[in-house]
Amino acid sequence: MHKMKSNIPHLLGYTCTVCQRHYPYEEEMLTCPQCGESGILDIDYDYDVIRQALSRESLRHDHDNSMWRYKALLPLEDRDYKDFLRVGWTPLYPSLRLGHELGVKSLYIKDDGLNPTASLKDRASGVAVAKALELGYDTISCSSTGNAASSCAGNAARAGLKTVIFVPERAPQGKLAQMLVFGARVVSVAGDYRETFNLSKAAIAKYGWYNRNAGINPVMAEGKKTVSLEIAEQLDFKPTDWVAVSVGDGCTIGGVYLGFRDLYELGLIDRLPRILGVQSTGCSPFVDAARDQAPLKPALENTLADSISVGVPRNPVKALRAVSATNGAWIAVPDEAILAAMKKMGEKEGVFGEPAGVTSYAGVEQAVSQGIIKPDETVTCICSGSGLKDVVNALKAAGDPIRSRPDLEELEQTGLFA
Ligand SMILES: *Cc1c(COP(=O)(O)O)cnc(C)c1O
Ligand SMILES: [Zn+2]
């Protein structure tokens, strides 16, 4: 059997996000025993203990340029991370052109495509690998639309752990290639993401692997929150008025909120940024529910932004809370706007995001045009994955090259210099 009791002094326990019951901290408690599957748990921290290990001053002297600089805020036993892949501390670029074009006071781009497996998912996978090692597992499993899987496979490979991955058939080739190269056992499921998730759940229950399914494992959102800790620290603890995030399962946006909440509780920031949750109109269960003020309904999975093509989100409560607790907003953008955003971020800022990576920016554009984001406000846009993951859609966004035989006269006739 795996270890159950933990020895992590800064953890108080869990609170169920649905019924608000408290539970003592116990390893591998995934959901609330009272509420069942929908009872997603929050991890509660003892901020007085954390304050002794982490401050502006301690961070200033910390030369660890990875997300592990915030290990005092993660639900893990203390360990040395030097043999892990270098996750996090990705650049926060001040926009040089797009912010001006948009007409906002300032715009920043957090390029999380620069993580080791090229997406923000590495933040959760790094924590998953650390937790699996802590608990003595030799195999991690997850189901994913692609990035969580390739990220899980890469981070686990580095740690010498095995991975079993479940992906829906439609996962883009770039992501599939990554997981196979990292040596994962990959099951391509003839079905949609919901069916893929359910198969992985059944297999994990049967074979007893460590469960990296971010929707239900509360530890995963804790890894993702490090993106917010970085954004705040990179802005000298004065985060922007808004932070925009692309949303699929809802775990990322939920984590983004947790990071800012932690900093607020620690007194390191004095207000929470407003969180803008962005989806594609082709798959927008959160936006629909917020607009209709109704519970989430299953939505079609009809967007080219595969990483956020999630019809039945697994983390609805944390995602909805991220927006409501920060007085943020939900917005949906059509796929054409996502492709246009991909081209614009590449052309104007030199940042190449995958469709789901740049959906956040497309959402900012629309939020500005609808007056949700005001001209005197500041915005951070999280680019959550690299464009090299999905070159088919990148080429759709970018158009065709100029074609010429190796002949200068023909080159001139192409209109290259027009
Ligand atoms: C997973 C993912 C998201 C959305 O995260 P959720 O936790 O599913 O909401 C956004 N962008 C990229 C690139 C992703 O891989
Ligand atoms: Zn509960």
Coordinates of C-alpha atoms and ligand atoms in Angstrom, one line a residue:
M1 CA 0.0 0.0 0.0
H2 CA 1.1 3.6 -0.5
K3 CA 1.7 6.1 2.2
M4 CA -1.4 7.8 3.5
K5 CA -0.3 10.1 6.4
S6 CA 1.6 13.1 5.5
N7 CA 4.3 15.0 7.2
I8 CA 3.9 18.4 5.6
P9 CA 3.8 21.1 8.3
H10 CA 2.2 23.9 6.2
L11 CA -0.9 21.8 5.2
L12 CA -4.0 22.1 7.3
G13 CA -6.4 19.8 5.4
Y14 CA -9.0 20.0 2.7
T15 CA -12.2 21.9 2.3
C16 CA -14.9 20.6 -0.1
T17 CA -15.7 23.3 -2.7
V18 CA -19.3 22.2 -2.8
C19 CA -20.4 21.5 0.8
Q20 CA -17.6 23.3 2.6
R21 CA -16.9 20.4 5.0
H22 CA -13.3 20.3 6.3
Y23 CA -11.2 17.2 6.3
P24 CA -7.7 16.6 7.8
Y25 CA -4.9 16.2 5.2
E26 CA -4.5 12.7 4.0
E27 CA -2.6 11.8 0.9
E28 CA -4.6 10.9 -2.2
M29 CA -8.0 12.0 -1.0
L30 CA -9.3 13.1 -4.4
T31 CA -12.9 14.2 -3.8
C32 CA -15.3 14.8 -0.9
P33 CA -16.7 11.5 0.6
Q34 CA -20.0 13.3 1.1
C35 CA -20.5 14.9 -2.3
G36 CA -18.8 12.2 -4.4
E37 CA -17.2 12.9 -7.7
S38 CA -18.5 16.5 -7.9
G39 CA -17.0 17.4 -4.5
I40 CA -13.7 18.8 -5.7
L41 CA -11.4 19.6 -2.8
D42 CA -9.4 22.7 -2.0
I43 CA -6.1 22.3 -0.1
D44 CA -5.9 24.5 3.0
Y45 CA -2.6 26.0 4.0
D46 CA -1.2 27.3 7.3
Y47 CA -0.1 30.7 6.0
D48 CA 1.7 31.5 9.3
V49 CA 4.0 28.6 8.7
I50 CA 4.5 29.5 5.0
R51 CA 5.3 33.1 5.9
Q52 CA 8.4 31.9 7.7
A53 CA 9.8 30.3 4.6
L54 CA 8.6 32.7 1.9
S55 CA 8.7 36.5 1.7
R56 CA 9.6 39.1 -0.8
E57 CA 13.0 39.2 0.8
S58 CA 13.6 35.4 0.6
L59 CA 12.5 35.4 -3.1
R60 CA 14.8 38.2 -3.9
H61 CA 17.7 36.1 -2.8
D62 CA 16.4 32.9 -4.4
H63 CA 18.3 32.0 -7.6
D64 CA 16.2 29.1 -8.5
N65 CA 14.7 30.1 -11.8
S66 CA 11.9 27.6 -11.8
M67 CA 8.5 27.2 -10.2
W68 CA 10.2 25.3 -7.3
R69 CA 11.2 28.7 -5.9
Y70 CA 7.6 28.6 -4.5
K71 CA 7.9 25.1 -3.1
A72 CA 6.9 26.5 0.4
L73 CA 3.4 27.0 -1.2
L74 CA 3.0 23.6 -2.7
P75 CA 1.5 20.5 -1.0
L76 CA 4.7 18.5 -1.1
E77 CA 7.3 17.3 1.3
D78 CA 10.6 19.3 1.1
R79 CA 12.9 17.8 -1.5
D80 CA 15.7 18.7 -3.9
Y81 CA 14.4 19.5 -7.4
K82 CA 17.7 19.7 -9.2
D83 CA 17.1 16.5 -11.2
F84 CA 13.6 17.6 -12.4
L85 CA 13.0 19.2 -15.7
R86 CA 13.1 23.0 -15.4
V87 CA 9.5 24.0 -15.2
G88 CA 8.2 27.6 -14.8
W89 CA 9.9 31.0 -14.5
T90 CA 8.8 31.6 -18.1
P91 CA 9.1 35.1 -19.5
L92 CA 6.5 37.8 -18.9
Y93 CA 6.9 40.0 -22.0
P94 CA 5.6 43.6 -21.9
S95 CA 3.8 43.9 -25.2
L96 CA 5.6 46.2 -27.6
R97 CA 2.8 46.7 -30.2
L98 CA -0.5 44.7 -29.5
G99 CA -1.3 46.6 -26.2
H100 CA -1.1 49.9 -28.0
E101 CA -3.2 48.6 -30.9
L102 CA -5.8 47.3 -28.5
G103 CA -5.9 50.6 -26.7
V104 CA -5.2 49.4 -23.1
K105 CA -2.8 51.0 -20.7
S106 CA -0.4 48.0 -20.8
L107 CA -0.5 44.4 -21.9
Y108 CA 1.9 41.6 -20.8
I109 CA 2.2 38.2 -22.4
K110 CA 3.2 35.3 -20.1
D111 CA 4.7 32.8 -22.5
D112 CA 4.1 29.4 -20.9
G113 CA 4.8 27.7 -24.2
L114 CA 8.5 28.0 -23.1
N115 CA 8.1 25.3 -20.5
P116 CA 10.1 22.1 -21.1
T117 CA 7.3 20.2 -22.9
A118 CA 6.0 23.5 -24.3
S119 CA 2.8 24.1 -22.2
L120 CA 1.6 25.4 -18.9
K121 CA 0.7 21.7 -18.0
D122 CA 4.3 21.2 -17.0
R123 CA 3.5 23.0 -13.8
A124 CA 0.9 20.4 -12.8
S125 CA 3.0 17.5 -14.1
G126 CA 6.1 18.6 -12.1
V127 CA 4.0 18.5 -9.0
A128 CA 2.4 15.2 -10.0
V129 CA 5.8 13.6 -10.5
A130 CA 7.0 14.9 -7.1
K131 CA 3.9 13.6 -5.4
A132 CA 4.1 10.2 -7.1
L133 CA 7.8 9.8 -6.0
E134 CA 6.9 10.9 -2.5
L135 CA 4.1 8.2 -2.3
G136 CA 6.3 5.5 -3.8
Y137 CA 4.5 5.0 -7.1
D138 CA 6.3 3.8 -10.2
T139 CA 3.6 4.6 -12.8
I140 CA 1.6 7.8 -13.4
S141 CA -1.5 7.9 -15.6
C142 CA -3.8 10.5 -17.0
S143 CA -6.2 11.3 -19.7
S144 CA -5.8 14.4 -21.7
T145 CA -6.6 16.3 -24.9
G146 CA -2.9 16.2 -25.4
N147 CA -0.8 18.7 -23.4
A148 CA -1.3 17.2 -20.0
A149 CA -0.3 13.8 -21.5
S150 CA 2.8 14.9 -23.3
S151 CA 3.8 16.9 -20.2
C152 CA 3.2 14.1 -17.8
A153 CA 5.2 11.8 -20.1
G154 CA 8.2 14.2 -20.3
N155 CA 8.4 15.1 -16.6
A156 CA 7.9 11.4 -15.6
A157 CA 10.6 10.3 -18.1
R158 CA 13.1 12.6 -16.4
A159 CA 12.2 11.1 -13.0
G160 CA 12.4 7.5 -14.3
L161 CA 8.7 6.9 -13.8
K162 CA 6.5 5.0 -16.3
T163 CA 3.4 6.6 -17.8
V164 CA 0.1 5.3 -19.2
I165 CA -1.7 7.9 -21.3
F166 CA -5.2 8.1 -22.7
V167 CA -5.8 10.6 -25.5
P168 CA -8.8 11.1 -27.8
E169 CA -8.2 10.2 -31.4
R170 CA -8.2 13.9 -32.4
A171 CA -5.0 14.8 -30.4
P172 CA -2.7 16.7 -32.7
Q173 CA 0.4 14.9 -34.1
G174 CA 2.9 17.1 -32.4
K175 CA 1.6 16.2 -28.9
L176 CA 1.3 12.5 -29.8
A177 CA 4.9 12.5 -31.1
Q178 CA 6.0 14.1 -27.8
M179 CA 4.4 11.4 -25.6
L180 CA 5.7 8.6 -27.7
V181 CA 9.2 10.0 -27.8
F182 CA 9.1 10.3 -24.0
G183 CA 8.3 6.6 -23.8
A184 CA 4.8 6.7 -22.6
R185 CA 2.4 3.8 -23.2
V186 CA -0.2 5.7 -25.2
V187 CA -3.8 4.6 -25.7
S188 CA -5.5 6.5 -28.5
V189 CA -9.2 6.2 -27.6
A190 CA -11.8 6.0 -30.4
G191 CA -14.1 8.5 -28.7
D192 CA -14.4 12.0 -27.4
Y193 CA -12.6 13.5 -24.3
R194 CA -15.4 12.5 -21.9
E195 CA -15.1 8.8 -23.0
T196 CA -11.4 9.0 -22.9
F197 CA -11.5 10.4 -19.3
N198 CA -13.9 7.6 -18.2
L199 CA -11.7 4.9 -19.6
S200 CA -8.7 6.3 -17.9
K201 CA -10.6 6.5 -14.6
A202 CA -11.6 2.8 -14.8
A203 CA -8.1 1.7 -15.7
I204 CA -6.5 3.7 -12.9
A205 CA -8.9 2.2 -10.4
K206 CA -8.1 -1.3 -11.7
Y207 CA -4.3 -1.0 -12.0
G208 CA -3.5 1.4 -9.1
W209 CA -1.4 4.0 -10.9
Y210 CA -0.9 7.5 -9.6
N211 CA -3.8 9.6 -11.0
R212 CA -2.7 12.9 -12.7
N213 CA -6.2 13.7 -13.8
A214 CA -6.2 17.4 -13.1
G215 CA -10.0 17.7 -13.0
I216 CA -10.3 15.8 -9.8
N217 CA -6.9 15.6 -8.2
P218 CA -6.6 18.8 -6.0
V219 CA -2.8 18.7 -6.1
M220 CA -2.8 19.6 -9.9
A221 CA -4.4 23.0 -9.6
E222 CA -1.7 23.8 -6.9
G223 CA 1.0 23.3 -9.5
K224 CA -0.8 25.5 -12.0
K225 CA -1.1 28.3 -9.5
T226 CA 2.6 28.9 -9.8
V227 CA 1.9 30.8 -13.0
S228 CA 0.2 33.5 -10.9
L229 CA 3.0 33.6 -8.3
E230 CA 5.4 34.3 -11.1
I231 CA 3.2 36.9 -12.8
A232 CA 3.0 38.8 -9.5
E233 CA 6.7 38.5 -8.7
Q234 CA 7.7 39.5 -12.2
L235 CA 5.6 42.7 -11.8
D236 CA 7.1 43.4 -8.4
F237 CA 3.9 42.2 -6.6
K238 CA 1.7 44.6 -8.5
P239 CA -0.2 42.3 -10.9
T240 CA -2.2 43.8 -13.7
D241 CA -5.9 44.7 -13.4
W242 CA -6.9 41.7 -15.5
V243 CA -5.4 38.2 -16.2
A244 CA -6.8 36.4 -19.2
V245 CA -6.8 32.6 -19.3
S246 CA -8.1 30.0 -21.9
V247 CA -10.4 27.5 -20.3
G248 CA -11.2 23.9 -21.0
D249 CA -11.6 21.6 -17.9
G250 CA -11.3 24.7 -15.7
C251 CA -8.3 23.5 -13.7
T252 CA -5.9 26.1 -15.1
I253 CA -8.1 29.1 -14.4
G254 CA -8.9 27.6 -11.0
G255 CA -5.2 27.4 -10.3
V256 CA -4.6 30.9 -11.5
Y257 CA -7.0 32.1 -8.9
L258 CA -5.4 30.0 -6.1
G259 CA -2.0 31.6 -6.8
F260 CA -3.3 35.1 -6.4
R261 CA -5.4 34.1 -3.4
D262 CA -2.3 32.7 -1.7
L263 CA -0.3 35.9 -2.3
Y264 CA -3.2 38.0 -1.0
E265 CA -3.5 35.8 2.2
L266 CA 0.2 36.2 2.7
G267 CA -0.1 40.0 2.4
L268 CA 2.2 40.0 -0.7
I269 CA -0.3 41.6 -3.0
D270 CA -3.1 44.0 -1.9
R271 CA -5.8 43.1 -4.4
L272 CA -6.7 40.2 -6.7
P273 CA -6.6 40.8 -10.4
R274 CA -9.9 40.2 -12.2
I275 CA -9.8 37.0 -14.1
L276 CA -11.1 36.7 -17.7
G277 CA -12.1 33.2 -18.6
V278 CA -12.0 32.6 -22.4
Q279 CA -13.5 29.8 -24.4
S280 CA -14.2 29.2 -28.1
T281 CA -17.8 29.7 -29.3
G282 CA -17.4 26.1 -30.6
C283 CA -17.2 24.7 -27.1
S284 CA -18.3 27.2 -24.4
P285 CA -20.0 25.4 -21.5
F286 CA -18.7 27.9 -18.9
V287 CA -19.6 31.0 -20.9
D288 CA -23.1 29.6 -21.6
A289 CA -23.7 28.8 -18.0
A290 CA -22.5 32.2 -16.8
R291 CA -24.7 34.0 -19.5
D292 CA -27.8 31.9 -18.6
Q293 CA -27.0 31.9 -14.9
A294 CA -27.7 28.2 -15.0
P295 CA -25.8 25.1 -14.1
L296 CA -23.2 23.8 -16.6
K297 CA -24.7 21.8 -19.5
P298 CA -22.7 19.4 -21.7
A299 CA -21.5 21.3 -24.8
L300 CA -20.4 20.2 -28.3
E301 CA -16.7 19.8 -28.7
N302 CA -16.4 21.8 -31.9
T303 CA -13.3 24.0 -31.9
L304 CA -9.9 23.7 -33.5
A305 CA -8.4 24.8 -30.2
D306 CA -8.1 21.1 -29.1
S307 CA -6.7 21.8 -25.6
I308 CA -9.9 23.6 -24.6
S309 CA -12.3 21.4 -26.5
V310 CA -13.9 20.1 -23.4
G311 CA -17.7 19.6 -23.5
V312 CA -18.0 18.3 -19.9
P313 CA -15.5 20.2 -17.8
R314 CA -14.2 18.3 -14.8
N315 CA -13.4 21.3 -12.6
P316 CA -16.5 23.5 -12.9
V317 CA -16.6 24.8 -9.3
K318 CA -13.0 26.1 -9.1
A319 CA -13.3 27.6 -12.6
L320 CA -16.5 29.5 -11.8
R321 CA -15.1 30.7 -8.5
A322 CA -12.0 32.1 -10.2
V323 CA -14.2 34.5 -12.1
S324 CA -16.9 35.2 -9.5
A325 CA -14.4 35.7 -6.6
T326 CA -12.4 38.3 -8.6
N327 CA -15.3 40.1 -10.2
G328 CA -14.0 38.9 -13.5
A329 CA -15.8 37.9 -16.7
W330 CA -16.5 35.0 -19.1
I331 CA -16.2 35.5 -22.8
A332 CA -16.3 33.2 -26.0
V333 CA -14.5 33.9 -29.2
P334 CA -15.0 32.3 -32.6
D335 CA -12.3 30.0 -34.1
E336 CA -11.6 32.6 -36.8
A337 CA -10.6 35.1 -34.0
I338 CA -8.4 32.4 -32.4
L339 CA -6.5 31.9 -35.7
A340 CA -6.2 35.7 -36.2
A341 CA -4.8 36.0 -32.7
M342 CA -2.3 33.3 -33.4
K343 CA -1.0 35.3 -36.4
K344 CA -1.1 38.6 -34.6
M345 CA 0.8 37.4 -31.6
G346 CA 3.4 35.9 -33.8
E347 CA 3.7 38.8 -36.2
K348 CA 3.5 41.7 -33.6
E349 CA 5.2 40.2 -30.6
G350 CA 7.3 37.2 -31.7
V351 CA 5.3 34.8 -29.6
F352 CA 4.0 31.6 -31.2
G353 CA 1.1 30.0 -29.4
E354 CA -1.1 27.1 -30.2
P355 CA -4.8 27.8 -30.7
A356 CA -5.7 27.3 -27.1
G357 CA -2.6 29.2 -26.1
V358 CA -3.7 32.4 -27.9
T359 CA -7.5 32.1 -27.2
S360 CA -6.8 34.2 -24.1
Y361 CA -5.5 37.1 -26.2
A362 CA -8.5 36.8 -28.6
G363 CA -10.7 37.1 -25.5
V364 CA -8.9 40.2 -24.4
E365 CA -9.5 41.8 -27.8
Q366 CA -13.2 41.1 -27.5
A367 CA -13.4 42.2 -23.9
V368 CA -11.8 45.5 -24.9
S369 CA -14.2 46.0 -27.8
Q370 CA -17.2 45.2 -25.5
G371 CA -16.0 47.7 -22.9
I372 CA -15.4 44.9 -20.3
I373 CA -11.7 45.8 -20.1
K374 CA -11.3 49.6 -20.0
P375 CA -8.6 51.7 -21.8
D376 CA -7.0 52.7 -18.5
E377 CA -6.6 49.2 -17.4
T378 CA -3.6 46.8 -17.5
V379 CA -3.8 43.2 -18.7
T380 CA -1.8 40.0 -18.6
C381 CA -2.5 37.4 -21.1
I382 CA -1.4 33.8 -20.4
C383 CA -0.1 32.0 -23.6
S384 CA -0.6 28.5 -22.3
G385 CA 1.0 26.4 -25.1
S386 CA 3.5 26.6 -28.0
G387 CA 2.4 26.8 -31.6
L388 CA 4.7 24.0 -32.6
K389 CA 2.3 21.6 -31.0
D390 CA -0.2 22.0 -33.8
V391 CA 1.4 23.1 -37.0
V392 CA -1.7 22.2 -39.1
N393 CA -3.7 25.0 -37.5
A394 CA -0.7 27.3 -37.5
L395 CA -0.4 27.0 -41.2
K396 CA -4.1 27.7 -41.5
A397 CA -3.5 30.9 -39.5
A398 CA -0.4 31.9 -41.3
G399 CA -1.2 31.4 -45.0
D400 CA 1.1 30.2 -47.8
P401 CA 4.7 30.9 -48.6
I402 CA 5.8 32.6 -51.8
R403 CA 6.6 29.9 -54.3
S404 CA 9.4 30.3 -56.9
R405 CA 11.9 28.3 -58.9
P406 CA 15.5 29.1 -58.1
D407 CA 15.5 32.0 -60.6
L408 CA 15.7 35.7 -59.7
E409 CA 13.5 36.8 -62.6
E410 CA 10.8 34.5 -61.6
L411 CA 11.2 35.6 -58.0
E412 CA 10.7 39.2 -59.1
Q413 CA 7.5 38.2 -60.9
T414 CA 6.0 36.7 -57.7
G415 CA 5.3 40.2 -56.4
L416 CA 7.7 39.7 -53.5
F417 CA 8.8 43.3 -53.8
A418 CA 5.4 44.8 -54.5
Ligands
LIG1 C1 -5.1 22.5 -20.8 C2 -4.9 23.7 -21.5 C3 -5.7 24.8 -21.3 C4 -6.9 24.8 -20.4 O1 -6.7 24.3 -19.1 P1 -7.9 23.6 -18.4 O2 -7.4 23.2 -17.1 O3 -8.3 22.4 -19.2 O4 -9.0 24.6 -18.3 C5 -5.4 26.0 -22.0 N1 -4.4 26.1 -22.9 C6 -3.6 25.0 -23.1 C7 -2.5 25.2 -24.1 C8 -3.8 23.8 -22.5 O5 -3.0 22.8 -22.7
ZN2 ZN -18.6 17.9 -0.1

